[in-house]
Amino acid sequence: MSGEAKTRLIELYRRMGELKAKRVELIVLLNHTRRIRDSVRADKARRDLTHIEIEIGELEGQIQAAEFQLLREYLKE
C-alpha cells in the first residue's frame, strides 16, 4: 500500500477531528449567546458553524475517496 495514500488519509482524519471540535465550541457559544442576547456574536457563530458544516461534508467525501483508493491499492497487491 502507498505510504502517501495512508498519510493523506491520516491527515484527513486529523482535520476532521479539528473541525468537529470547533463545531462543538461554536454550538456551546451559540447556546451561551442566546442566553445573553448577544446577537452579533450569535450571528457570527452561526455563519462560522455553517462554513464548518460545509467543510466537514467536503472532508467526508475526501475521506471516502481516500479510503477507496487505499482499498483499490490493497486489492491490486
Backbone atoms as SQL, in Angstrom:
CREATE TABLE atoms (id INTEGER PRIMARY KEY, chain TEXT, resi INTEGER, resn TEXT, atom TEXT, x REAL, y REAL, z REAL);
INSERT INTO atoms VALUES
  (1, 'A', 1, 'MET', 'N', 0.831, -1.182, 0.000),
  (2, 'A', 1, 'MET', 'CA', 0.000, 0.000, 0.000),
  (3, 'A', 1, 'MET', 'C', 0.874, 1.242, 0.000),
  (4, 'A', 2, 'SER', 'N', 0.378, 2.264, -0.597),
  (5, 'A', 2, 'SER', 'CA', 1.113, 3.510, -0.728),
  (6, 'A', 2, 'SER', 'C', 1.189, 4.247, 0.613),
  (7, 'A', 3, 'GLY', 'N', 2.419, 4.574, 0.993),
  (8, 'A', 3, 'GLY', 'CA', 2.606, 5.353, 2.216),
  (9, 'A', 3, 'GLY', 'C', 1.997, 6.735, 2.084),
  (10, 'A', 4, 'GLU', 'N', 2.038, 7.276, 0.868),
  (11, 'A', 4, 'GLU', 'CA', 1.472, 8.602, 0.614),
  (12, 'A', 4, 'GLU', 'C', -0.046, 8.595, 0.811),
  (13, 'A', 5, 'ALA', 'N', -0.700, 7.546, 0.345),
  (14, 'A', 5, 'ALA', 'CA', -2.152, 7.433, 0.488),
  (15, 'A', 5, 'ALA', 'C', -2.535, 7.308, 1.965),
  (16, 'A', 6, 'LYS', 'N', -1.759, 6.536, 2.714),
  (17, 'A', 6, 'LYS', 'CA', -2.035, 6.391, 4.150),
  (18, 'A', 6, 'LYS', 'C', -1.852, 7.726, 4.868),
  (19, 'A', 7, 'THR', 'N', -0.782, 8.423, 4.521),
  (20, 'A', 7, 'THR', 'CA', -0.508, 9.718, 5.138),
  (21, 'A', 7, 'THR', 'C', -1.634, 10.698, 4.846),
  (22, 'A', 8, 'ARG', 'N', -2.121, 10.700, 3.620),
  (23, 'A', 8, 'ARG', 'CA', -3.223, 11.584, 3.224),
  (24, 'A', 8, 'ARG', 'C', -4.478, 11.282, 4.030),
  (25, 'A', 9, 'LEU', 'N', -4.776, 10.003, 4.190),
  (26, 'A', 9, 'LEU', 'CA', -5.962, 9.607, 4.942),
  (27, 'A', 9, 'LEU', 'C', -5.831, 10.019, 6.409),
  (28, 'A', 10, 'ILE', 'N', -4.669, 9.830, 6.982),
  (29, 'A', 10, 'ILE', 'CA', -4.442, 10.231, 8.374),
  (30, 'A', 10, 'ILE', 'C', -4.632, 11.733, 8.527),
  (31, 'A', 11, 'GLU', 'N', -4.116, 12.501, 7.580),
  (32, 'A', 11, 'GLU', 'CA', -4.257, 13.957, 7.619),
  (33, 'A', 11, 'GLU', 'C', -5.731, 14.365, 7.524),
  (34, 'A', 12, 'LEU', 'N', -6.486, 13.684, 6.672),
  (35, 'A', 12, 'LEU', 'CA', -7.913, 13.983, 6.554),
  (36, 'A', 12, 'LEU', 'C', -8.652, 13.692, 7.863),
  (37, 'A', 13, 'TYR', 'N', -8.334, 12.559, 8.489),
  (38, 'A', 13, 'TYR', 'CA', -8.963, 12.228, 9.776),
  (39, 'A', 13, 'TYR', 'C', -8.606, 13.263, 10.852),
  (40, 'A', 14, 'ARG', 'N', -7.346, 13.723, 10.848),
  (41, 'A', 14, 'ARG', 'CA', -6.914, 14.728, 11.822),
  (42, 'A', 14, 'ARG', 'C', -7.699, 16.030, 11.629),
  (43, 'A', 15, 'ARG', 'N', -7.830, 16.458, 10.380),
  (44, 'A', 15, 'ARG', 'CA', -8.562, 17.687, 10.078),
  (45, 'A', 15, 'ARG', 'C', -10.028, 17.540, 10.459),
  (46, 'A', 16, 'MET', 'N', -10.601, 16.359, 10.219),
  (47, 'A', 16, 'MET', 'CA', -11.997, 16.119, 10.584),
  (48, 'A', 16, 'MET', 'C', -12.179, 16.265, 12.092),
  (49, 'A', 17, 'GLY', 'N', -11.247, 15.720, 12.861),
  (50, 'A', 17, 'GLY', 'CA', -11.313, 15.855, 14.310),
  (51, 'A', 17, 'GLY', 'C', -11.258, 17.305, 14.750),
  (52, 'A', 18, 'GLU', 'N', -10.382, 18.081, 14.129),
  (53, 'A', 18, 'GLU', 'CA', -10.282, 19.507, 14.454),
  (54, 'A', 18, 'GLU', 'C', -11.593, 20.231, 14.154),
  (55, 'A', 19, 'LEU', 'N', -12.171, 19.946, 12.999),
  (56, 'A', 19, 'LEU', 'CA', -13.416, 20.613, 12.619),
  (57, 'A', 19, 'LEU', 'C', -14.564, 20.231, 13.541),
  (58, 'A', 20, 'LYS', 'N', -14.630, 18.977, 13.918),
  (59, 'A', 20, 'LYS', 'CA', -15.717, 18.563, 14.811),
  (60, 'A', 20, 'LYS', 'C', -15.559, 19.193, 16.188),
  (61, 'A', 21, 'ALA', 'N', -14.326, 19.356, 16.658),
  (62, 'A', 21, 'ALA', 'CA', -14.094, 20.031, 17.935),
  (63, 'A', 21, 'ALA', 'C', -14.516, 21.493, 17.837),
  (64, 'A', 22, 'LYS', 'N', -14.183, 22.146, 16.730),
  (65, 'A', 22, 'LYS', 'CA', -14.566, 23.551, 16.526),
  (66, 'A', 22, 'LYS', 'C', -16.074, 23.680, 16.447),
  (67, 'A', 23, 'ARG', 'N', -16.735, 22.690, 15.819),
  (68, 'A', 23, 'ARG', 'CA', -18.193, 22.711, 15.728),
  (69, 'A', 23, 'ARG', 'C', -18.812, 22.673, 17.121),
  (70, 'A', 24, 'VAL', 'N', -18.280, 21.845, 17.992),
  (71, 'A', 24, 'VAL', 'CA', -18.794, 21.764, 19.363),
  (72, 'A', 24, 'VAL', 'C', -18.601, 23.102, 20.073),
  (73, 'A', 25, 'GLU', 'N', -17.431, 23.713, 19.906),
  (74, 'A', 25, 'GLU', 'CA', -17.178, 25.026, 20.519),
  (75, 'A', 25, 'GLU', 'C', -18.202, 26.055, 20.050),
  (76, 'A', 26, 'LEU', 'N', -18.500, 26.059, 18.763),
  (77, 'A', 26, 'LEU', 'CA', -19.456, 27.024, 18.226),
  (78, 'A', 26, 'LEU', 'C', -20.875, 26.763, 18.726),
  (79, 'A', 27, 'ILE', 'N', -21.237, 25.519, 18.867),
  (80, 'A', 27, 'ILE', 'CA', -22.573, 25.200, 19.385),
  (81, 'A', 27, 'ILE', 'C', -22.699, 25.677, 20.832),
  (82, 'A', 28, 'VAL', 'N', -21.645, 25.463, 21.616),
  (83, 'A', 28, 'VAL', 'CA', -21.653, 25.940, 23.003),
  (84, 'A', 28, 'VAL', 'C', -21.751, 27.469, 23.020),
  (85, 'A', 29, 'LEU', 'N', -20.992, 28.129, 22.148),
  (86, 'A', 29, 'LEU', 'CA', -21.040, 29.592, 22.069),
  (87, 'A', 29, 'LEU', 'C', -22.435, 30.063, 21.674),
  (88, 'A', 30, 'LEU', 'N', -23.052, 29.392, 20.719),
  (89, 'A', 30, 'LEU', 'CA', -24.412, 29.760, 20.316),
  (90, 'A', 30, 'LEU', 'C', -25.388, 29.627, 21.473),
  (91, 'A', 31, 'ASN', 'N', -25.282, 28.561, 22.216),
  (92, 'A', 31, 'ASN', 'CA', -26.167, 28.386, 23.370),
  (93, 'A', 31, 'ASN', 'C', -25.945, 29.496, 24.395),
  (94, 'A', 32, 'HIS', 'N', -24.701, 29.865, 24.608),
  (95, 'A', 32, 'HIS', 'CA', -24.378, 30.929, 25.557),
  (96, 'A', 32, 'HIS', 'C', -24.892, 32.280, 25.055),
  (97, 'A', 33, 'THR', 'N', -24.673, 32.578, 23.759),
  (98, 'A', 33, 'THR', 'CA', -25.083, 33.882, 23.235),
  (99, 'A', 33, 'THR', 'C', -26.595, 34.018, 23.199),
  (100, 'A', 34, 'ARG', 'N', -27.302, 32.924, 23.076),
  (101, 'A', 34, 'ARG', 'CA', -28.767, 33.008, 23.114),
  (102, 'A', 34, 'ARG', 'C', -29.236, 33.450, 24.495),
  (103, 'A', 35, 'ARG', 'N', -28.525, 32.995, 25.508),
  (104, 'A', 35, 'ARG', 'CA', -28.903, 33.362, 26.872),
  (105, 'A', 35, 'ARG', 'C', -28.623, 34.829, 27.165),
  (106, 'A', 36, 'ILE', 'N', -27.533, 35.357, 26.628),
  (107, 'A', 36, 'ILE', 'CA', -27.181, 36.747, 26.953),
  (108, 'A', 36, 'ILE', 'C', -27.638, 37.726, 25.871),
  (109, 'A', 37, 'ARG', 'N', -28.316, 37.220, 24.877),
  (110, 'A', 37, 'ARG', 'CA', -28.881, 38.052, 23.809),
  (111, 'A', 37, 'ARG', 'C', -27.814, 38.829, 23.030),
  (112, 'A', 38, 'ASP', 'N', -26.681, 38.206, 22.815),
  (113, 'A', 38, 'ASP', 'CA', -25.598, 38.818, 22.051),
  (114, 'A', 38, 'ASP', 'C', -25.767, 38.421, 20.590),
  (115, 'A', 39, 'SER', 'N', -26.588, 39.165, 19.877),
  (116, 'A', 39, 'SER', 'CA', -26.956, 38.768, 18.523),
  (117, 'A', 39, 'SER', 'C', -25.786, 38.857, 17.544),
  (118, 'A', 40, 'VAL', 'N', -24.869, 39.785, 17.725),
  (119, 'A', 40, 'VAL', 'CA', -23.731, 39.911, 16.811),
  (120, 'A', 40, 'VAL', 'C', -22.847, 38.677, 16.919),
  (121, 'A', 41, 'ARG', 'N', -22.505, 38.272, 18.135),
  (122, 'A', 41, 'ARG', 'CA', -21.687, 37.071, 18.329),
  (123, 'A', 41, 'ARG', 'C', -22.425, 35.828, 17.850),
  (124, 'A', 42, 'ALA', 'N', -23.721, 35.779, 18.100),
  (125, 'A', 42, 'ALA', 'CA', -24.508, 34.618, 17.676),
  (126, 'A', 42, 'ALA', 'C', -24.552, 34.527, 16.154),
  (127, 'A', 43, 'ASP', 'N', -24.729, 35.649, 15.478),
  (128, 'A', 43, 'ASP', 'CA', -24.754, 35.642, 14.014),
  (129, 'A', 43, 'ASP', 'C', -23.429, 35.160, 13.445),
  (130, 'A', 44, 'LYS', 'N', -22.322, 35.644, 13.999),
  (131, 'A', 44, 'LYS', 'CA', -21.002, 35.220, 13.545),
  (132, 'A', 44, 'LYS', 'C', -20.807, 33.726, 13.813),
  (133, 'A', 45, 'ALA', 'N', -21.221, 33.270, 14.980),
  (134, 'A', 45, 'ALA', 'CA', -21.079, 31.849, 15.313),
  (135, 'A', 45, 'ALA', 'C', -21.902, 30.987, 14.370),
  (136, 'A', 46, 'ARG', 'N', -23.112, 31.445, 14.022),
  (137, 'A', 46, 'ARG', 'CA', -23.957, 30.692, 13.086),
  (138, 'A', 46, 'ARG', 'C', -23.301, 30.614, 11.701),
  (139, 'A', 47, 'ARG', 'N', -22.737, 31.737, 11.249),
  (140, 'A', 47, 'ARG', 'CA', -22.044, 31.730, 9.950),
  (141, 'A', 47, 'ARG', 'C', -20.846, 30.789, 9.986),
  (142, 'A', 48, 'ASP', 'N', -20.051, 30.891, 11.062),
  (143, 'A', 48, 'ASP', 'CA', -18.885, 30.015, 11.199),
  (144, 'A', 48, 'ASP', 'C', -19.309, 28.549, 11.229),
  (145, 'A', 49, 'LEU', 'N', -20.386, 28.266, 11.948),
  (146, 'A', 49, 'LEU', 'CA', -20.879, 26.899, 12.056),
  (147, 'A', 49, 'LEU', 'C', -21.313, 26.371, 10.685),
  (148, 'A', 50, 'THR', 'N', -21.965, 27.214, 9.905),
  (149, 'A', 50, 'THR', 'CA', -22.383, 26.818, 8.558),
  (150, 'A', 50, 'THR', 'C', -21.176, 26.473, 7.702),
  (151, 'A', 51, 'HIS', 'N', -20.137, 27.307, 7.761),
  (152, 'A', 51, 'HIS', 'CA', -18.929, 27.040, 6.974),
  (153, 'A', 51, 'HIS', 'C', -18.254, 25.745, 7.425),
  (154, 'A', 52, 'ILE', 'N', -18.231, 25.505, 8.718),
  (155, 'A', 52, 'ILE', 'CA', -17.611, 24.281, 9.235),
  (156, 'A', 52, 'ILE', 'C', -18.412, 23.055, 8.809),
  (157, 'A', 53, 'GLU', 'N', -19.730, 23.148, 8.848),
  (158, 'A', 53, 'GLU', 'CA', -20.565, 22.028, 8.415),
  (159, 'A', 53, 'GLU', 'C', -20.319, 21.706, 6.942),
  (160, 'A', 54, 'ILE', 'N', -20.153, 22.740, 6.123),
  (161, 'A', 54, 'ILE', 'CA', -19.861, 22.529, 4.701),
  (162, 'A', 54, 'ILE', 'C', -18.501, 21.860, 4.541),
  (163, 'A', 55, 'GLU', 'N', -17.499, 22.357, 5.270),
  (164, 'A', 55, 'GLU', 'CA', -16.160, 21.782, 5.176),
  (165, 'A', 55, 'GLU', 'C', -16.137, 20.335, 5.670),
  (166, 'A', 56, 'ILE', 'N', -16.897, 20.042, 6.719),
  (167, 'A', 56, 'ILE', 'CA', -16.984, 18.660, 7.217),
  (168, 'A', 56, 'ILE', 'C', -17.571, 17.758, 6.134),
  (169, 'A', 57, 'GLY', 'N', -18.608, 18.221, 5.457),
  (170, 'A', 57, 'GLY', 'CA', -19.201, 17.437, 4.374),
  (171, 'A', 57, 'GLY', 'C', -18.216, 17.169, 3.252),
  (172, 'A', 58, 'GLU', 'N', -17.446, 18.197, 2.891),
  (173, 'A', 58, 'GLU', 'CA', -16.436, 18.025, 1.849),
  (174, 'A', 58, 'GLU', 'C', -15.355, 17.045, 2.293),
  (175, 'A', 59, 'LEU', 'N', -14.930, 17.146, 3.549),
  (176, 'A', 59, 'LEU', 'CA', -13.910, 16.239, 4.071),
  (177, 'A', 59, 'LEU', 'C', -14.405, 14.800, 4.100),
  (178, 'A', 60, 'GLU', 'N', -15.670, 14.613, 4.442),
  (179, 'A', 60, 'GLU', 'CA', -16.220, 13.259, 4.451),
  (180, 'A', 60, 'GLU', 'C', -16.103, 12.632, 3.065),
  (181, 'A', 61, 'GLY', 'N', -16.370, 13.426, 2.025),
  (182, 'A', 61, 'GLY', 'CA', -16.221, 12.928, 0.660),
  (183, 'A', 61, 'GLY', 'C', -14.775, 12.602, 0.326),
  (184, 'A', 62, 'GLN', 'N', -13.857, 13.470, 0.753),
  (185, 'A', 62, 'GLN', 'CA', -12.435, 13.220, 0.504),
  (186, 'A', 62, 'GLN', 'C', -11.954, 11.970, 1.240),
  (187, 'A', 63, 'ILE', 'N', -12.439, 11.795, 2.466),
  (188, 'A', 63, 'ILE', 'CA', -12.057, 10.611, 3.242),
  (189, 'A', 63, 'ILE', 'C', -12.558, 9.344, 2.561),
  (190, 'A', 64, 'GLN', 'N', -13.787, 9.357, 2.090),
  (191, 'A', 64, 'GLN', 'CA', -14.320, 8.186, 1.395),
  (192, 'A', 64, 'GLN', 'C', -13.497, 7.878, 0.151),
  (193, 'A', 65, 'ALA', 'N', -13.114, 8.909, -0.579),
  (194, 'A', 65, 'ALA', 'CA', -12.304, 8.706, -1.784),
  (195, 'A', 65, 'ALA', 'C', -10.929, 8.142, -1.417),
  (196, 'A', 66, 'ALA', 'N', -10.324, 8.664, -0.353),
  (197, 'A', 66, 'ALA', 'CA', -9.004, 8.185, 0.072),
  (198, 'A', 66, 'ALA', 'C', -9.084, 6.742, 0.561),
  (199, 'A', 67, 'GLU', 'N', -10.146, 6.408, 1.298),
  (200, 'A', 67, 'GLU', 'CA', -10.322, 5.028, 1.758),
  (201, 'A', 67, 'GLU', 'C', -10.508, 4.085, 0.567),
  (202, 'A', 68, 'PHE', 'N', -11.266, 4.528, -0.416),
  (203, 'A', 68, 'PHE', 'CA', -11.484, 3.720, -1.604),
  (204, 'A', 68, 'PHE', 'C', -10.166, 3.508, -2.351),
  (205, 'A', 69, 'GLN', 'N', -9.353, 4.560, -2.451),
  (206, 'A', 69, 'GLN', 'CA', -8.057, 4.458, -3.119),
  (207, 'A', 69, 'GLN', 'C', -7.156, 3.458, -2.395),
  (208, 'A', 70, 'LEU', 'N', -7.127, 3.521, -1.072),
  (209, 'A', 70, 'LEU', 'CA', -6.328, 2.565, -0.300),
  (210, 'A', 70, 'LEU', 'C', -6.815, 1.136, -0.527),
  (211, 'A', 71, 'LEU', 'N', -8.120, 0.957, -0.527),
  (212, 'A', 71, 'LEU', 'CA', -8.687, -0.368, -0.756),
  (213, 'A', 71, 'LEU', 'C', -8.319, -0.872, -2.150),
  (214, 'A', 72, 'ARG', 'N', -8.404, -0.012, -3.137),
  (215, 'A', 72, 'ARG', 'CA', -8.049, -0.386, -4.506),
  (216, 'A', 72, 'ARG', 'C', -6.581, -0.807, -4.580),
  (217, 'A', 73, 'GLU', 'N', -5.701, -0.033, -3.931),
  (218, 'A', 73, 'GLU', 'CA', -4.277, -0.373, -3.913),
  (219, 'A', 73, 'GLU', 'C', -4.040, -1.700, -3.201),
  (220, 'A', 74, 'TYR', 'N', -4.758, -1.925, -2.111),
  (221, 'A', 74, 'TYR', 'CA', -4.619, -3.171, -1.354),
  (222, 'A', 74, 'TYR', 'C', -5.032, -4.367, -2.202),
  (223, 'A', 75, 'LEU', 'N', -6.122, -4.223, -2.935),
  (224, 'A', 75, 'LEU', 'CA', -6.615, -5.337, -3.751),
  (225, 'A', 75, 'LEU', 'C', -5.716, -5.627, -4.945),
  (226, 'A', 76, 'LYS', 'N', -4.961, -4.638, -5.394),
  (227, 'A', 76, 'LYS', 'CA', -4.026, -4.850, -6.507),
  (228, 'A', 76, 'LYS', 'C', -2.817, -5.661, -6.061),
  (229, 'A', 77, 'GLU', 'N', -2.483, -5.601, -4.779),
  (230, 'A', 77, 'GLU', 'CA', -1.290, -6.308, -4.279),
  (231, 'A', 77, 'GLU', 'C', -1.467, -7.801, -4.289);
